Structure formats: C-alpha cells, structure tokens
C-alpha positions as a Python dict, from the first residue, in 0.01 Angstrom:
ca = {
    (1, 'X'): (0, 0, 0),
    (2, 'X'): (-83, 323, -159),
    (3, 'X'): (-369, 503, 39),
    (4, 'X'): (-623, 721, -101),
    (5, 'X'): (-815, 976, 111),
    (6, 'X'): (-1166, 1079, 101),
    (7, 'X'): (-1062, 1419, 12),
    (8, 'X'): (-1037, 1340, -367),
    (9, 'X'): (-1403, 1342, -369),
    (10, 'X'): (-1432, 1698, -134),
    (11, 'X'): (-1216, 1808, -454),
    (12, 'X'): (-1490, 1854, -691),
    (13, 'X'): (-1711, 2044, -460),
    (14, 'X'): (-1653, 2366, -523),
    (15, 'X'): (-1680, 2343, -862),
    (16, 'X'): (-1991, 2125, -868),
    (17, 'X'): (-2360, 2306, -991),
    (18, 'X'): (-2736, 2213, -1059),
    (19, 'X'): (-2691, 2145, -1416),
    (20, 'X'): (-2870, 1851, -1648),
    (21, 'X'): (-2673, 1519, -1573),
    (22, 'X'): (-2491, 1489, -1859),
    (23, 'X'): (-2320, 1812, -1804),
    (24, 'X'): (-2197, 1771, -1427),
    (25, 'X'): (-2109, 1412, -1467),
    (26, 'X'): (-1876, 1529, -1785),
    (27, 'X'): (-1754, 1881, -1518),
    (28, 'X'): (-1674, 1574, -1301),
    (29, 'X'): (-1421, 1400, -1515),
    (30, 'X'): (-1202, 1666, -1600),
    (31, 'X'): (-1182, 1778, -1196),
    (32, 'X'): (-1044, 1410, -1037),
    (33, 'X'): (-797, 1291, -1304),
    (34, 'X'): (-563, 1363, -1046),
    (35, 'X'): (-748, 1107, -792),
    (36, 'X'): (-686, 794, -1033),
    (37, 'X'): (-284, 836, -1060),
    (38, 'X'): (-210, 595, -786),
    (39, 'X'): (89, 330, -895),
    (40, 'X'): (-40, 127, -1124),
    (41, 'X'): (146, -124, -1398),
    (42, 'X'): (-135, -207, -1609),
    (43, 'X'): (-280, 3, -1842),
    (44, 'X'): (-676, 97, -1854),
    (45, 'X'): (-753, -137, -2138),
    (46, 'X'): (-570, -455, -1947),
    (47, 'X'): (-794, -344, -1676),
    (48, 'X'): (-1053, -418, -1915),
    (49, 'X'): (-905, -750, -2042),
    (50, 'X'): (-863, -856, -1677),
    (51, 'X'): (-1189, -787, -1589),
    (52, 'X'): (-1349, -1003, -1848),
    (53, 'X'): (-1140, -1294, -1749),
    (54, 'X'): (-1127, -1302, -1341),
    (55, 'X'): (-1545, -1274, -1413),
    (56, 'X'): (-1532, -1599, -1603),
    (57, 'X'): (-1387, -1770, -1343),
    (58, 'X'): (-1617, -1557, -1100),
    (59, 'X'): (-1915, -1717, -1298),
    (60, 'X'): (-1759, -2039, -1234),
    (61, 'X'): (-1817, -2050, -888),
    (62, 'X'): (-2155, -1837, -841),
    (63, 'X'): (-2491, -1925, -916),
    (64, 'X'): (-2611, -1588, -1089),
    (65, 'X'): (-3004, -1537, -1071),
    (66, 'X'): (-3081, -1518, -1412),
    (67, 'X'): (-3343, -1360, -1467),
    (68, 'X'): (-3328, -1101, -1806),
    (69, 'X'): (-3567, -827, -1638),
    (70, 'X'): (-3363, -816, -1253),
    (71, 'X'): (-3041, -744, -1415),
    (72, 'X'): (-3201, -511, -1721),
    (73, 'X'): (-3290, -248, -1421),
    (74, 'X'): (-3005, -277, -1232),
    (75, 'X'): (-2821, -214, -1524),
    (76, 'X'): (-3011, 121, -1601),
    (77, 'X'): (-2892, 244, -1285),
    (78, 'X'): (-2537, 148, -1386),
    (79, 'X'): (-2640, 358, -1720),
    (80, 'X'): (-2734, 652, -1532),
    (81, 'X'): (-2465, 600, -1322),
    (82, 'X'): (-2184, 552, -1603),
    (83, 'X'): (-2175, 910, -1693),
    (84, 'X'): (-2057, 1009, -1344),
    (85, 'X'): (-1774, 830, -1291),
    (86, 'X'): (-1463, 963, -1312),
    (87, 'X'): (-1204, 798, -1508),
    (88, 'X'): (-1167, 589, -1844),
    (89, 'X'): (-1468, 514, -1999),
    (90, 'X'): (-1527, 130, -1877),
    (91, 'X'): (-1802, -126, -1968),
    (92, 'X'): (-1966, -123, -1650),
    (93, 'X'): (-2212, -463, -1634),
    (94, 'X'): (-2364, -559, -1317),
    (95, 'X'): (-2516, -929, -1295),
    (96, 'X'): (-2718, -1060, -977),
    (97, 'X'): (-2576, -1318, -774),
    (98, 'X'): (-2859, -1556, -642),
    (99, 'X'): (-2726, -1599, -267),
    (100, 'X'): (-2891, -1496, 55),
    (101, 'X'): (-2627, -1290, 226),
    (102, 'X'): (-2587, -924, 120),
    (103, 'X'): (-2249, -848, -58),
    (104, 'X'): (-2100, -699, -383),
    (105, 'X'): (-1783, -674, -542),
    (106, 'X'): (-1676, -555, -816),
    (107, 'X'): (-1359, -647, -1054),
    (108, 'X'): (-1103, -448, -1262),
    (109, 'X'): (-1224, -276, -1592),
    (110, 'X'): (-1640, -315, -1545),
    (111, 'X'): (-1801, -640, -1399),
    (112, 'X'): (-1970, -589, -1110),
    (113, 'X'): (-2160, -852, -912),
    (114, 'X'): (-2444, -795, -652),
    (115, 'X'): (-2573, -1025, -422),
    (116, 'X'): (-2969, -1159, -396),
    (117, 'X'): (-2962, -1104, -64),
    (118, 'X'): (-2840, -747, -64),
    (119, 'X'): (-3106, -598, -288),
    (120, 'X'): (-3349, -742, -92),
    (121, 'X'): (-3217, -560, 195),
    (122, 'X'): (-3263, -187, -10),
    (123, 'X'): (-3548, -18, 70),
    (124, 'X'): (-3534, 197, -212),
    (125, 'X'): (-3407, 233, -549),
    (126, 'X'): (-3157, 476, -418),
    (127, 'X'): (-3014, 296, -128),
    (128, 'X'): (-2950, 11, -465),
    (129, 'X'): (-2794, 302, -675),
    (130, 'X'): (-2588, 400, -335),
    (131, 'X'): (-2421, 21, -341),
    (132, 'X'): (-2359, 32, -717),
    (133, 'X'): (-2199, 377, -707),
    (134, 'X'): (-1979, 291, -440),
    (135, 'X'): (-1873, -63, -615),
    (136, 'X'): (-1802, 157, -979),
    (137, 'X'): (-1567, 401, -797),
    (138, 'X'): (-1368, 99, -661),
    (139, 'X'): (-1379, -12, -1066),
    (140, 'X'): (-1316, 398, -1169),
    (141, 'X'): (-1002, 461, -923),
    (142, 'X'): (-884, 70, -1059),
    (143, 'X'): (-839, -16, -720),
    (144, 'X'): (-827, -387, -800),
    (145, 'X'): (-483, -354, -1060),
    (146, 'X'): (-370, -96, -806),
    (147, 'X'): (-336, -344, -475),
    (148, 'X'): (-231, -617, -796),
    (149, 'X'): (102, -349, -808),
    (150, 'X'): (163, -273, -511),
    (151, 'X'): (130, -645, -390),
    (152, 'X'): (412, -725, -691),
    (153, 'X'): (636, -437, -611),
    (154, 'X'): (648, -567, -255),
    (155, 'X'): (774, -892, -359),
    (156, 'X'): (991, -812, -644),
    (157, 'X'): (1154, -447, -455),
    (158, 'X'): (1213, -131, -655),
    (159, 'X'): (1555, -274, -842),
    (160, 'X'): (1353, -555, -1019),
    (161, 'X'): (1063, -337, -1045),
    (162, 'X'): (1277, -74, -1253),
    (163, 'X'): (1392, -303, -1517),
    (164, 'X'): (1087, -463, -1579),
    (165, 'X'): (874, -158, -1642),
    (166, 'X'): (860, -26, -2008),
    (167, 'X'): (986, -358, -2147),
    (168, 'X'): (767, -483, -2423),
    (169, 'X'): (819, -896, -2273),
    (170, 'X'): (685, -758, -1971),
    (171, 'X'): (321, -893, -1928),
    (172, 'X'): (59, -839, -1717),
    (173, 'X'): (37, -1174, -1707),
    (174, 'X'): (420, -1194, -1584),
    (175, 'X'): (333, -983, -1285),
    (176, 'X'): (35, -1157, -1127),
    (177, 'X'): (278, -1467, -1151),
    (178, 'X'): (515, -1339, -945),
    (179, 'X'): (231, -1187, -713),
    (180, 'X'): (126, -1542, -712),
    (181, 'X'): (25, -1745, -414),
    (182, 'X'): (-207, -1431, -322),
    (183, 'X'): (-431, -1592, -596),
    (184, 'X'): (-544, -1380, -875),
    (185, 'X'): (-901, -1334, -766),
    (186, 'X'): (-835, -1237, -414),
    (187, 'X'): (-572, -987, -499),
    (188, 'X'): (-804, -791, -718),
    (189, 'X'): (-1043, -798, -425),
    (190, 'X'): (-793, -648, -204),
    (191, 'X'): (-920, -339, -111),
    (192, 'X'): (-761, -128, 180),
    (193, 'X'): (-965, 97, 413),
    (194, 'X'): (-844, 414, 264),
    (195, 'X'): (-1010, 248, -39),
    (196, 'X'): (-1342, 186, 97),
    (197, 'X'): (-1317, 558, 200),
    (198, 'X'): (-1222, 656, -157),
    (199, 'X'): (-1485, 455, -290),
    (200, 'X'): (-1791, 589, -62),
    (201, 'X'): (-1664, 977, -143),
    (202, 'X'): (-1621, 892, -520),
    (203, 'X'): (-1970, 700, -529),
    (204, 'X'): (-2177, 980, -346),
    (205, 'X'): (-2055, 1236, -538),
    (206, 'X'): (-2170, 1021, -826),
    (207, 'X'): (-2507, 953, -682),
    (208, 'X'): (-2596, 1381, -662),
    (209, 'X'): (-2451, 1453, -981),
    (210, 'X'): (-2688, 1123, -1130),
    (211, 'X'): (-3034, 1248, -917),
    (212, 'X'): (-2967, 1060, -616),
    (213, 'X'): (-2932, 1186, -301),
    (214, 'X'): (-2628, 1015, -138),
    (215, 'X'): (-2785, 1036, 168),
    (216, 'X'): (-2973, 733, 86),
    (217, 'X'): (-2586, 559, 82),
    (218, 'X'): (-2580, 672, 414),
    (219, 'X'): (-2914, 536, 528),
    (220, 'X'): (-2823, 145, 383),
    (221, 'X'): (-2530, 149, 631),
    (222, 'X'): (-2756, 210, 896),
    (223, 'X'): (-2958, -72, 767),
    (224, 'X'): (-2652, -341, 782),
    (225, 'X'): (-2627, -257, 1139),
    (226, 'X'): (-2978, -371, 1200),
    (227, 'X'): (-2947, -668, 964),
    (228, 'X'): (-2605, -689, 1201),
    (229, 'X'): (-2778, -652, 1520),
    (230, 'X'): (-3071, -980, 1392),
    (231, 'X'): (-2854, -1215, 1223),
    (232, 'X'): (-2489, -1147, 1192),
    (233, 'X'): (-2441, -1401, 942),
    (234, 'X'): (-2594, -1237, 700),
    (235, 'X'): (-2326, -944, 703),
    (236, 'X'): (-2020, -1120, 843),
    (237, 'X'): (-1872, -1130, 482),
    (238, 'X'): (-1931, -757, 414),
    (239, 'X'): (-1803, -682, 775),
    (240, 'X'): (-1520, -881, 704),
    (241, 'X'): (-1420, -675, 399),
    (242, 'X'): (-1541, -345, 466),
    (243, 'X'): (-1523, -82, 742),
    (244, 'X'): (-1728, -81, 1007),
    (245, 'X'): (-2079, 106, 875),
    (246, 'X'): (-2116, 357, 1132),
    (247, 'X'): (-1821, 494, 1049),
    (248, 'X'): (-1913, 498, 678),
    (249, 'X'): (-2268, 595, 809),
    (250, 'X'): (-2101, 895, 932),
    (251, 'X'): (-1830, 988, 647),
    (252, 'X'): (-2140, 968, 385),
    (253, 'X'): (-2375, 1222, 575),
    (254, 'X'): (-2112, 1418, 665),
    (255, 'X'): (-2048, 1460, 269),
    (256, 'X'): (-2354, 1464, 149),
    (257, 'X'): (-2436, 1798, 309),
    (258, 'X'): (-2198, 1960, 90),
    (259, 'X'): (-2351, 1787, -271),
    (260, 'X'): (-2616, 1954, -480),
    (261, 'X'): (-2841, 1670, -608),
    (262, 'X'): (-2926, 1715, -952),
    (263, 'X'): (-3288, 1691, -1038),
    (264, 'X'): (-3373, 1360, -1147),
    (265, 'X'): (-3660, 1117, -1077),
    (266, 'X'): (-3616, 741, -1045),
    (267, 'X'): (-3640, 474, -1254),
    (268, 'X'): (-3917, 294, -1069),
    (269, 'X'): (-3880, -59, -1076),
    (270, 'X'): (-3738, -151, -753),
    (271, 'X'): (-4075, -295, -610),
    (272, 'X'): (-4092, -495, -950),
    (273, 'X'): (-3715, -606, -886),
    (274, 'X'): (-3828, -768, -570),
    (275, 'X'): (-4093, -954, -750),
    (276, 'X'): (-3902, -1083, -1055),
    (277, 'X'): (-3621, -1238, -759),
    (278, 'X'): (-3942, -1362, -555),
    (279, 'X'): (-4005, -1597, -826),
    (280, 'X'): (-3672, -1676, -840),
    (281, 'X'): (-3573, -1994, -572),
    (282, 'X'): (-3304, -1883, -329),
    (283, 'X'): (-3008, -2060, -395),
    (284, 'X'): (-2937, -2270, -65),
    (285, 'X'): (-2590, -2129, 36),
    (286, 'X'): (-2433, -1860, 117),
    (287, 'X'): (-2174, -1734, -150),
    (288, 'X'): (-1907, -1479, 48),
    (289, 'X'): (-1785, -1251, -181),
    (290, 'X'): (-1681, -1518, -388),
    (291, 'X'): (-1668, -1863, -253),
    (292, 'X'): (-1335, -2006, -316),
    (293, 'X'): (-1071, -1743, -453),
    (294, 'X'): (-893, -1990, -724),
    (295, 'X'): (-562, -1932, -915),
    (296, 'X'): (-644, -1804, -1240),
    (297, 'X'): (-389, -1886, -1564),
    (298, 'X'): (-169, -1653, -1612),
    (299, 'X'): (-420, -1438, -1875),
    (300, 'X'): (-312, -1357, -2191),
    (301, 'X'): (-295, -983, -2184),
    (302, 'X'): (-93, -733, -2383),
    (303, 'X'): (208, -567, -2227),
    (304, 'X'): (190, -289, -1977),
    (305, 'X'): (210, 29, -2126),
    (306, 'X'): (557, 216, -2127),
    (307, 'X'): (525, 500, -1851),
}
C-alpha cells in the first residue's frame, strides 16, 4: 500500500503566516497538491459519487441522532474548516451518530460521521474541531479510493491493471468488483498507519490556519487514554483502527510548535451541543465504526478518468 508521511504537512510551514483565514487556508492549497498524488483510479468527482452512496448504506445500519441544531454546529466547524483543506473542493457534511462509544469515520468525497459518544468525550469546541479536521484530511488526501486502488491493483497485477486504465468501459464500479470480497464499505475504511499520520499532520495544520490551536488535537488523545485506562470498551473500536494515541499525542505537539494559529474565536456552542444530545435517549448499543461492513452494488459511477 502506498504510504504517506507526516512530512507533507511540515511542507507548508515555511511558507505559512498570520493572515485572515481565508487567505492562509487558500496559501495552503496551492503548497500540498503534491501530497494528494498518491495512485489513485478514480477521479475526484467519483469520489464524490461514491461517497454519497457507501453513506446510504452507512445510514442503513446507524441510528443517527437527529437532532437539526447538534449537527447545524458541528457543521459550522466543518464550514470553517472547509476552507483549509487541501485538495478538490468536496461537500464536506458531518451527521451525528447516536451511539455511546467514541468513534468517527469518514467516507470518500465528503460524508463524515461522528459518534454520540465521542463528542461527549470533548472538552472543548476545539478538541471537536481537532477530530473533524483530522477525519476531512483522510476525505482531502482521498485516502478511502486510494487503499480501494491499491487493494485492486494487488489482485488484478500491473499487466491487467495497464489495459484497463484509460478505457472508457472501465468503471469504477468494475474495480470494486474485482476488489470484491473486501466489501465495499470496509475497503474505503481501510486506512494504513502512514495514513493516520498523514491525516493528524494535514488536520492540525488545518486547525491553526482555521483559529484553532492544534494543540487541543493533541490534548483529546490524551483524553482516550484516560477514557482507555476506565473503560476500554468505550475506545476498543478507535484503538482497533487507529494508532496508539500517545504516539499521536506526541506527533501532534511535536507539530504544533511549529504552526502559527490564526486569530479566530470560537463558535460557542459546544456546552449547548451537550444539551441538545442530553435530551436525546442514548441509543442502547454500541455501533463500531460501522456495525456490519455489507457488500454494496456495484454503484453506478462514470468511468475513471483517462490519466
């Protein structure tokens, strides 16, 4: 599998600057362009068309909290947030998943999903902004289609690869078949460890340049090691998908010495976020990341693009 390194987000440092938001975040894009070119058979707009599908059959299997205020304010942190991230220009959405253990994931082209139980965890509207950032890099550096590719070029080899590529009958649809029996949902959720990496360093750097210190990333991992330490349950799905926090802990602080924060002041709702969920009741299982990875229909999605 392709790896990414950290470094792509120690790239924009040097040219980074207190500026107003609008103009870092748009310094930002031009600088990692070169981050995103990881092998990759689907084009930005399938990611998109993928995206929308997998979440239907996301929504399928989750009980989503539902209430219009919650997701209204976590989705003006994904606004403030949007400007920052490097990349195509995707329609981020984040919905609230109404089950106790704290997770997220996010899926190709803009959904992302966050669990009940890990905003309730965040202390502060930052530390929530710190777990969004981090799940719209993965989304930004399309690290979903990218394991897709690299899980169908390991079963199909470089000679099959090459005539397929650039055909107009090739669809994306004709790849995840032949990645297959991975099921479409979990190989979108694939993420390696480089990723995670690529993801924190993306999504801190998006944090400073949106008014956030990404220190406050930094200060949630230490949190899911206490949560770890009193009921292990809780985490053993993040664990299970992510690297171990104290190493993250470390890779974030370590970072976020070297980001100027733009000056910014919060949105203010996260003590009113807690209330709108409180009279919300807790669904009465545990979801995972998402409870039962299914296989999807092959989706009806346009061609890759030629190369």
């Amino acid at each position: 599998m392709k790896r990414y390194v950290m470094a792509c987000a120690a790239v924009l440092v040097a040219a980074l600057a207190v500026e107003p938001i609008r103009h870092t975040c748009a310094a930002q894009n031009a600088k990692v362009r070169t981050a995103l070119g990881g092998f990759n058979l689907f084009s930005t707009e399938q990611d998109i068309q993928i995206g929308r599908q997998s979440a239907v059959a996301a929504e399928r299997q989750m009980a989503l909290l539902g209430v219009p205020g919650a997701d209204r304010y976590v989705n003006q942190i994904v606004e403030r947030l949007r400007p920052c991230a490097p990349g195509a220009k995707y329609p981020y959405a984040a919905k609230i998943v109404n089950a106790p253990d704290i997770n997220a994931f996010a899926l190709p082209g803009g959904p992302l999903y966050l669990n009940r139980g890990l905003i309730e965890a965040t202390r502060s509207e930052a530390e929530l902004a710190g777990v969004i950032a981090h799940e719209m890099a993965h989304i930004a550096l399309r690290h979903g289609t990218t394991s897709a590719s690299n899980a169908y070029l390991g079963k199909t080899g470089l000679g099959l690869l090459g005539g397929l590529v650039g055909k107009r009958g090739t669809t994306s649809a004709n790849i995840i078949s032949v990645v297959g029996g991975m099921g479409l949902n979990a190989t979108f959720l694939k993420f390696s460890r480089d990723d995670e990496h690529a993801a924190d360093g993306v999504g801190a750097d998006m944090m400073a340049r949106a008014g956030y210190s990404p220190l406050a990333m930094a200060d949630f991992f230490a949190v899911l090691r206490q949560e770890a330490g009193r009921d292990p349950s809780t985490v053993e799905m993040f664990f299970g998908s992510h690297p171990p926090a104290v190493e993250r802990e470390s890779r974030v602080r370590q970072l976020a010495g070297t980001l100027p924060i733009a000056q910014s002041s919060d949105i203010g709702q996260h003590q009113q976020l807690r209330t709108m969920m409180a009279a919300k009741t807790m669904a009465s299982t545990r979801s995972g990341i998402w409870p039962a990875p299914v296989s999807t229909p092959n989706p009806p999605v346009s061609a890759p693009a030629t190369p």
